Short mmCIF file of C-alpha atoms in Angstrom, two decimals:
data_model
loop_
_atom_site.label_atom_id
_atom_site.label_comp_id
_atom_site.label_asym_id
_atom_site.label_seq_id
_atom_site.Cartn_x
_atom_site.Cartn_y
_atom_site.Cartn_z
CA MET A 22 127.07 121.60 16.62
CA ALA A 23 126.98 120.25 13.15
CA LEU A 24 123.70 119.82 11.37
CA HIS A 25 123.32 118.54 7.83
CA CYS A 26 119.70 119.38 7.09
CA LYS A 27 118.54 117.67 3.90
CA VAL A 28 115.24 116.84 2.31
CA SER A 29 116.31 113.20 2.59
CA ASN A 30 116.05 111.56 5.98
CA THR A 31 119.44 110.61 7.41
CA VAL A 32 122.77 112.36 7.76
CA ALA A 33 125.72 111.95 10.10
CA SER A 34 127.47 114.98 11.56
CA THR A 35 129.41 116.30 14.53
CA SER A 36 127.87 117.57 17.75
CA LEU A 37 128.45 121.08 19.06
CA LEU A 38 128.75 120.15 22.72
CA GLY A 39 130.34 116.74 22.65
CA GLY A 40 129.95 113.29 24.09
CA SER A 41 128.82 110.05 22.52
CA THR A 42 126.68 109.52 19.42
CA ARG A 43 123.25 111.14 19.67
CA LEU A 44 120.04 110.35 17.81
CA LEU A 45 117.98 113.47 17.21
CA HIS A 46 114.68 114.00 15.44
CA LEU A 47 114.30 117.20 13.48
CA PRO A 48 110.91 118.59 12.46
CA LYS A 49 110.13 119.10 8.81
CA SER A 50 110.12 122.81 9.49
CA TYR A 51 113.84 122.75 10.29
CA PRO A 52 115.58 124.92 7.69
CA ILE A 53 117.11 122.84 4.92
CA HIS A 54 119.53 125.67 4.12
CA CYS A 55 121.58 125.06 7.28
CA ASN A 56 124.40 122.80 6.18
CA MET A 57 126.39 122.80 9.41
CA VAL A 58 129.69 121.00 9.51
CA SER A 59 131.83 121.32 12.61
CA PRO A 60 135.39 119.97 12.59
CA SER A 61 135.94 117.38 15.29
CA SER A 62 138.54 119.66 16.86
CA THR A 63 135.94 122.38 17.41
CA LEU A 64 134.72 120.95 20.68
CA GLY A 65 136.45 117.61 20.70
CA LEU A 66 133.17 115.77 20.28
CA GLY A 67 131.76 112.60 18.85
CA PRO A 68 129.42 112.12 15.88
CA LEU A 69 125.81 113.23 15.95
CA LYS A 70 123.15 111.50 13.82
CA LEU A 71 120.10 113.43 12.75
CA HIS A 72 116.87 111.99 11.47
CA ASN A 73 114.11 114.10 9.99
CA LYS A 74 110.97 112.15 10.79
CA GLY A 75 108.53 115.03 10.93
CA SER A 76 108.16 115.01 14.73
CA ARG A 77 108.59 118.02 16.98
CA LEU A 78 111.71 118.29 19.06
CA ARG A 79 111.07 117.38 22.66
CA PRO A 80 111.68 120.30 25.02
CA CYS A 81 114.85 120.38 27.08
CA ARG A 82 114.10 118.90 30.47
CA VAL A 83 116.00 121.47 32.43
CA LYS A 84 114.62 123.11 35.53
CA ARG A 85 114.78 126.84 35.12
CA GLU A 86 117.11 128.41 37.61
CA GLU A 87 115.46 130.99 39.83
CA ASN A 88 117.56 134.10 39.94
CA SER A 89 116.98 137.50 41.44
CA GLN A 90 118.40 139.04 38.30
CA THR A 91 115.59 140.07 35.99
CA THR A 92 115.61 138.94 32.37
CA LYS A 93 114.65 142.44 31.35
CA VAL A 94 117.63 144.73 30.99
CA GLU A 95 117.03 148.17 32.44
CA SER A 96 116.47 150.77 29.75
CA ILE A 97 117.99 154.21 29.52
CA SER A 98 115.39 156.96 29.43
CA VAL A 99 117.42 159.59 27.62
CA ASP A 100 117.99 159.09 23.91
CA GLU A 101 121.60 159.27 22.75
CA ASP A 102 120.73 160.91 19.43
CA THR A 103 118.75 163.61 21.25
CA LEU A 104 121.72 164.38 23.48
CA LYS A 105 124.00 164.62 20.47
CA GLN A 106 121.62 167.09 18.84
CA ASP A 107 121.41 169.11 22.06
CA LEU A 108 125.20 169.14 22.28
CA GLU A 109 125.51 170.46 18.74
CA THR A 110 122.92 173.15 19.46
CA ALA A 111 124.70 174.23 22.65
CA ILE A 112 128.01 174.53 20.80
CA GLN A 113 126.41 176.54 17.97
CA GLU A 114 124.89 178.88 20.56
CA GLU A 115 128.29 179.10 22.31
CA ASN A 116 126.71 177.86 25.51
CA TYR A 117 129.82 175.97 26.55
CA VAL A 118 128.73 175.35 30.14
CA GLU A 119 125.64 173.53 28.85
CA ALA A 120 127.71 171.78 26.19
CA ALA A 121 130.07 170.45 28.86
CA ARG A 122 127.12 169.22 30.94
CA ILE A 123 125.57 167.44 27.93
CA ARG A 124 128.93 165.94 26.97
CA ASP A 125 129.30 164.46 30.45
CA ARG A 126 125.75 163.11 30.34
CA LEU A 127 126.36 161.62 26.90
CA LYS A 128 129.48 159.86 28.18
CA GLU A 129 127.52 158.49 31.15
CA LEU A 130 124.77 157.27 28.84
CA GLN A 131 127.24 155.50 26.57
CA GLU A 132 128.78 153.75 29.58
CA ASP A 133 125.30 152.81 30.82
CA ASN A 134 124.47 151.35 27.43
CA LYS A 135 127.67 149.30 27.46
CA ALA A 136 126.80 147.98 30.92
CA SER A 137 123.29 147.09 29.74
CA VAL A 138 124.61 145.22 26.69
CA LEU A 139 127.07 143.33 28.89
CA SER A 140 124.18 142.45 31.21
CA ALA A 141 122.17 141.12 28.26
CA ASN A 142 125.22 139.10 27.17
CA THR A 143 125.52 137.66 30.69
CA LEU A 144 121.87 136.58 30.59
CA PHE A 145 122.46 134.90 27.22
CA TYR A 146 125.32 132.82 28.62
CA GLN A 147 123.34 132.06 31.75
CA ALA A 148 120.59 130.54 29.56
CA PHE A 149 123.22 128.75 27.44
CA ARG A 150 124.98 127.33 30.51
CA ASN A 151 121.73 126.05 32.07
CA GLY A 152 120.05 124.80 28.91
CA ASP A 153 117.16 127.13 29.72
CA LEU A 154 115.10 127.35 26.55
CA ALA A 155 112.43 129.60 28.06
CA ALA A 156 115.08 132.13 29.08
CA MET A 157 116.78 131.88 25.68
CA GLU A 158 113.47 132.55 23.94
CA SER A 159 112.94 135.70 26.01
CA LEU A 160 116.40 137.09 25.19
CA TRP A 161 116.25 136.94 21.38
CA SER A 162 114.81 139.63 19.18
CA LYS A 163 111.55 138.69 17.49
CA SER A 164 111.72 141.59 15.05
CA GLY A 165 113.49 141.29 11.73
CA LYS A 166 115.60 138.23 10.98
CA ALA A 167 117.43 136.71 13.91
CA CYS A 168 120.54 134.80 12.87
CA CYS A 169 122.52 132.12 14.70
CA VAL A 170 125.77 130.63 13.44
CA HIS A 171 126.89 127.64 15.49
CA PRO A 172 130.57 126.56 15.24
CA GLY A 173 131.58 125.51 11.74
CA ALA A 174 128.04 126.03 10.46
CA LYS A 175 126.08 128.08 8.00
CA GLY A 176 123.68 130.58 9.48
CA ILE A 177 120.17 129.73 10.66
CA THR A 178 117.78 132.65 10.21
CA GLY A 179 114.40 133.41 11.70
CA TYR A 180 113.42 133.39 15.36
CA ASP A 181 111.59 130.04 15.37
CA ASP A 182 114.35 128.16 13.54
CA VAL A 183 117.02 129.69 15.76
CA MET A 184 115.15 128.49 18.85
CA GLU A 185 114.86 124.98 17.39
CA SER A 186 118.61 124.96 16.76
CA TRP A 187 119.23 125.57 20.46
CA GLU A 188 116.97 122.63 21.29
CA VAL A 189 119.14 120.44 19.07
CA VAL A 190 122.32 121.74 20.69
CA TRP A 191 121.07 120.99 24.19
CA MET A 192 119.35 117.63 23.74
CA ASN A 193 120.59 114.78 25.94
CA TYR A 194 123.24 116.80 27.78
CA GLU A 195 123.59 117.33 31.49
CA PHE A 196 123.46 120.84 32.82
CA PRO A 197 124.92 123.16 33.81
CA LEU A 198 127.55 123.24 31.09
CA LEU A 199 130.97 124.64 31.85
CA ILE A 200 131.39 127.92 29.96
CA GLU A 201 134.20 130.41 30.36
CA LEU A 202 134.60 133.74 28.55
CA LYS A 203 137.85 135.59 27.95
CA ASP A 204 138.91 138.79 26.15
CA VAL A 205 135.40 140.26 26.42
CA GLU A 206 134.90 143.58 24.63
CA VAL A 207 131.70 145.59 24.21
CA HIS A 208 130.85 148.32 21.71
CA VAL A 209 127.66 150.36 21.40
CA ARG A 210 126.44 152.84 18.83
CA GLY A 211 122.90 154.07 19.13
CA ASP A 212 120.45 151.20 19.36
CA VAL A 213 122.97 148.55 18.28
CA GLY A 214 125.64 146.99 20.45
CA TYR A 215 127.91 143.97 20.14
CA VAL A 216 130.12 141.85 22.33
CA THR A 217 133.16 139.92 21.13
CA CYS A 218 134.89 137.29 23.24
CA MET A 219 136.61 133.93 23.34
CA GLU A 220 134.13 131.28 24.46
CA PHE A 221 135.22 127.98 25.99
CA VAL A 222 132.62 125.21 26.43
CA LYS A 223 132.98 121.87 28.17
CA THR A 224 130.27 119.25 28.71
CA LYS A 225 130.05 116.84 31.61
CA GLY A 226 132.04 113.72 30.87
CA SER A 227 134.24 115.44 28.29
CA SER A 228 137.95 115.86 28.88
CA SER A 229 138.43 118.70 26.41
CA TRP A 230 137.24 122.25 25.95
CA GLY A 231 135.79 123.59 22.72
CA ALA A 232 136.98 127.09 21.82
CA GLN A 233 135.10 129.61 19.71
CA PHE A 234 135.54 133.26 18.84
CA VAL A 235 132.10 134.76 19.33
CA SER A 236 130.33 137.89 18.18
CA ASN A 237 126.97 138.61 19.82
CA VAL A 238 124.98 141.50 18.35
CA PHE A 239 122.20 143.18 20.32
CA GLU A 240 119.52 145.65 19.32
CA LYS A 241 117.62 147.99 21.60
CA ILE A 242 113.85 147.55 21.32
CA GLY A 243 111.45 149.40 23.58
CA GLY A 244 114.30 150.38 25.87
CA GLU A 245 115.57 146.79 26.29
CA TRP A 246 118.49 144.97 24.67
CA PHE A 247 117.80 141.76 22.74
CA ILE A 248 120.29 139.51 20.98
CA CYS A 249 119.72 139.30 17.22
CA ILE A 250 122.94 137.63 15.99
CA HIS A 251 125.11 134.95 17.62
CA HIS A 252 128.12 133.93 15.55
CA ALA A 253 130.58 131.36 16.93
CA SER A 254 133.67 130.48 14.90
CA PRO A 255 135.77 127.46 15.97
CA VAL A 256 139.34 128.13 17.08
CA ASP A 257 142.09 125.53 17.45
CA ILE A 258 143.61 125.46 20.94
#
């Protein structure tokens, strides 16, 4: 996506997902700091015209896919920091049998956390693929400053503005989108985890794939993992 958000009314830019020229209407609340410019090679897409006429974006008309998978990622009851403290105590007390047990539990917990972050990442791409705004809204952190960087763009910050940016990305496209991920890696430390991957996106009617290197950062809130940063950088393929 490319969005040139100005106080003036009309700008021309390049779409994130591709296809023919689109006419979009941005609300006045749309952040004027997001000066998004996506090279045409990013997703091989045509120009996108934006008009700020003060009207609300119309919601994406996408039927939400029913799925047995819950949008709430299962939480881990034992705190990693507590286990680390218990491990240190057991070592200081030379209780090596207990230390070995705690070390094994800590390793299990870290693997569980990685699996939970990967599950949250899967739900994010499921919402992305289906243009499911309601699901996307439920997956993002509402605490602090959420940040979304679409390909070739400056960052959009704040939960509400990030959600509006997804509306712009999805308007007038047919779903589901074709999305493939490669070279997926996950890392977790405490209540913060992140996934890096190569993301390939193709819209219906397009003959080319757009490639991005993506970093998705998640934070653990109330035992659940929520995305707080999505950063997609265009890659030539």
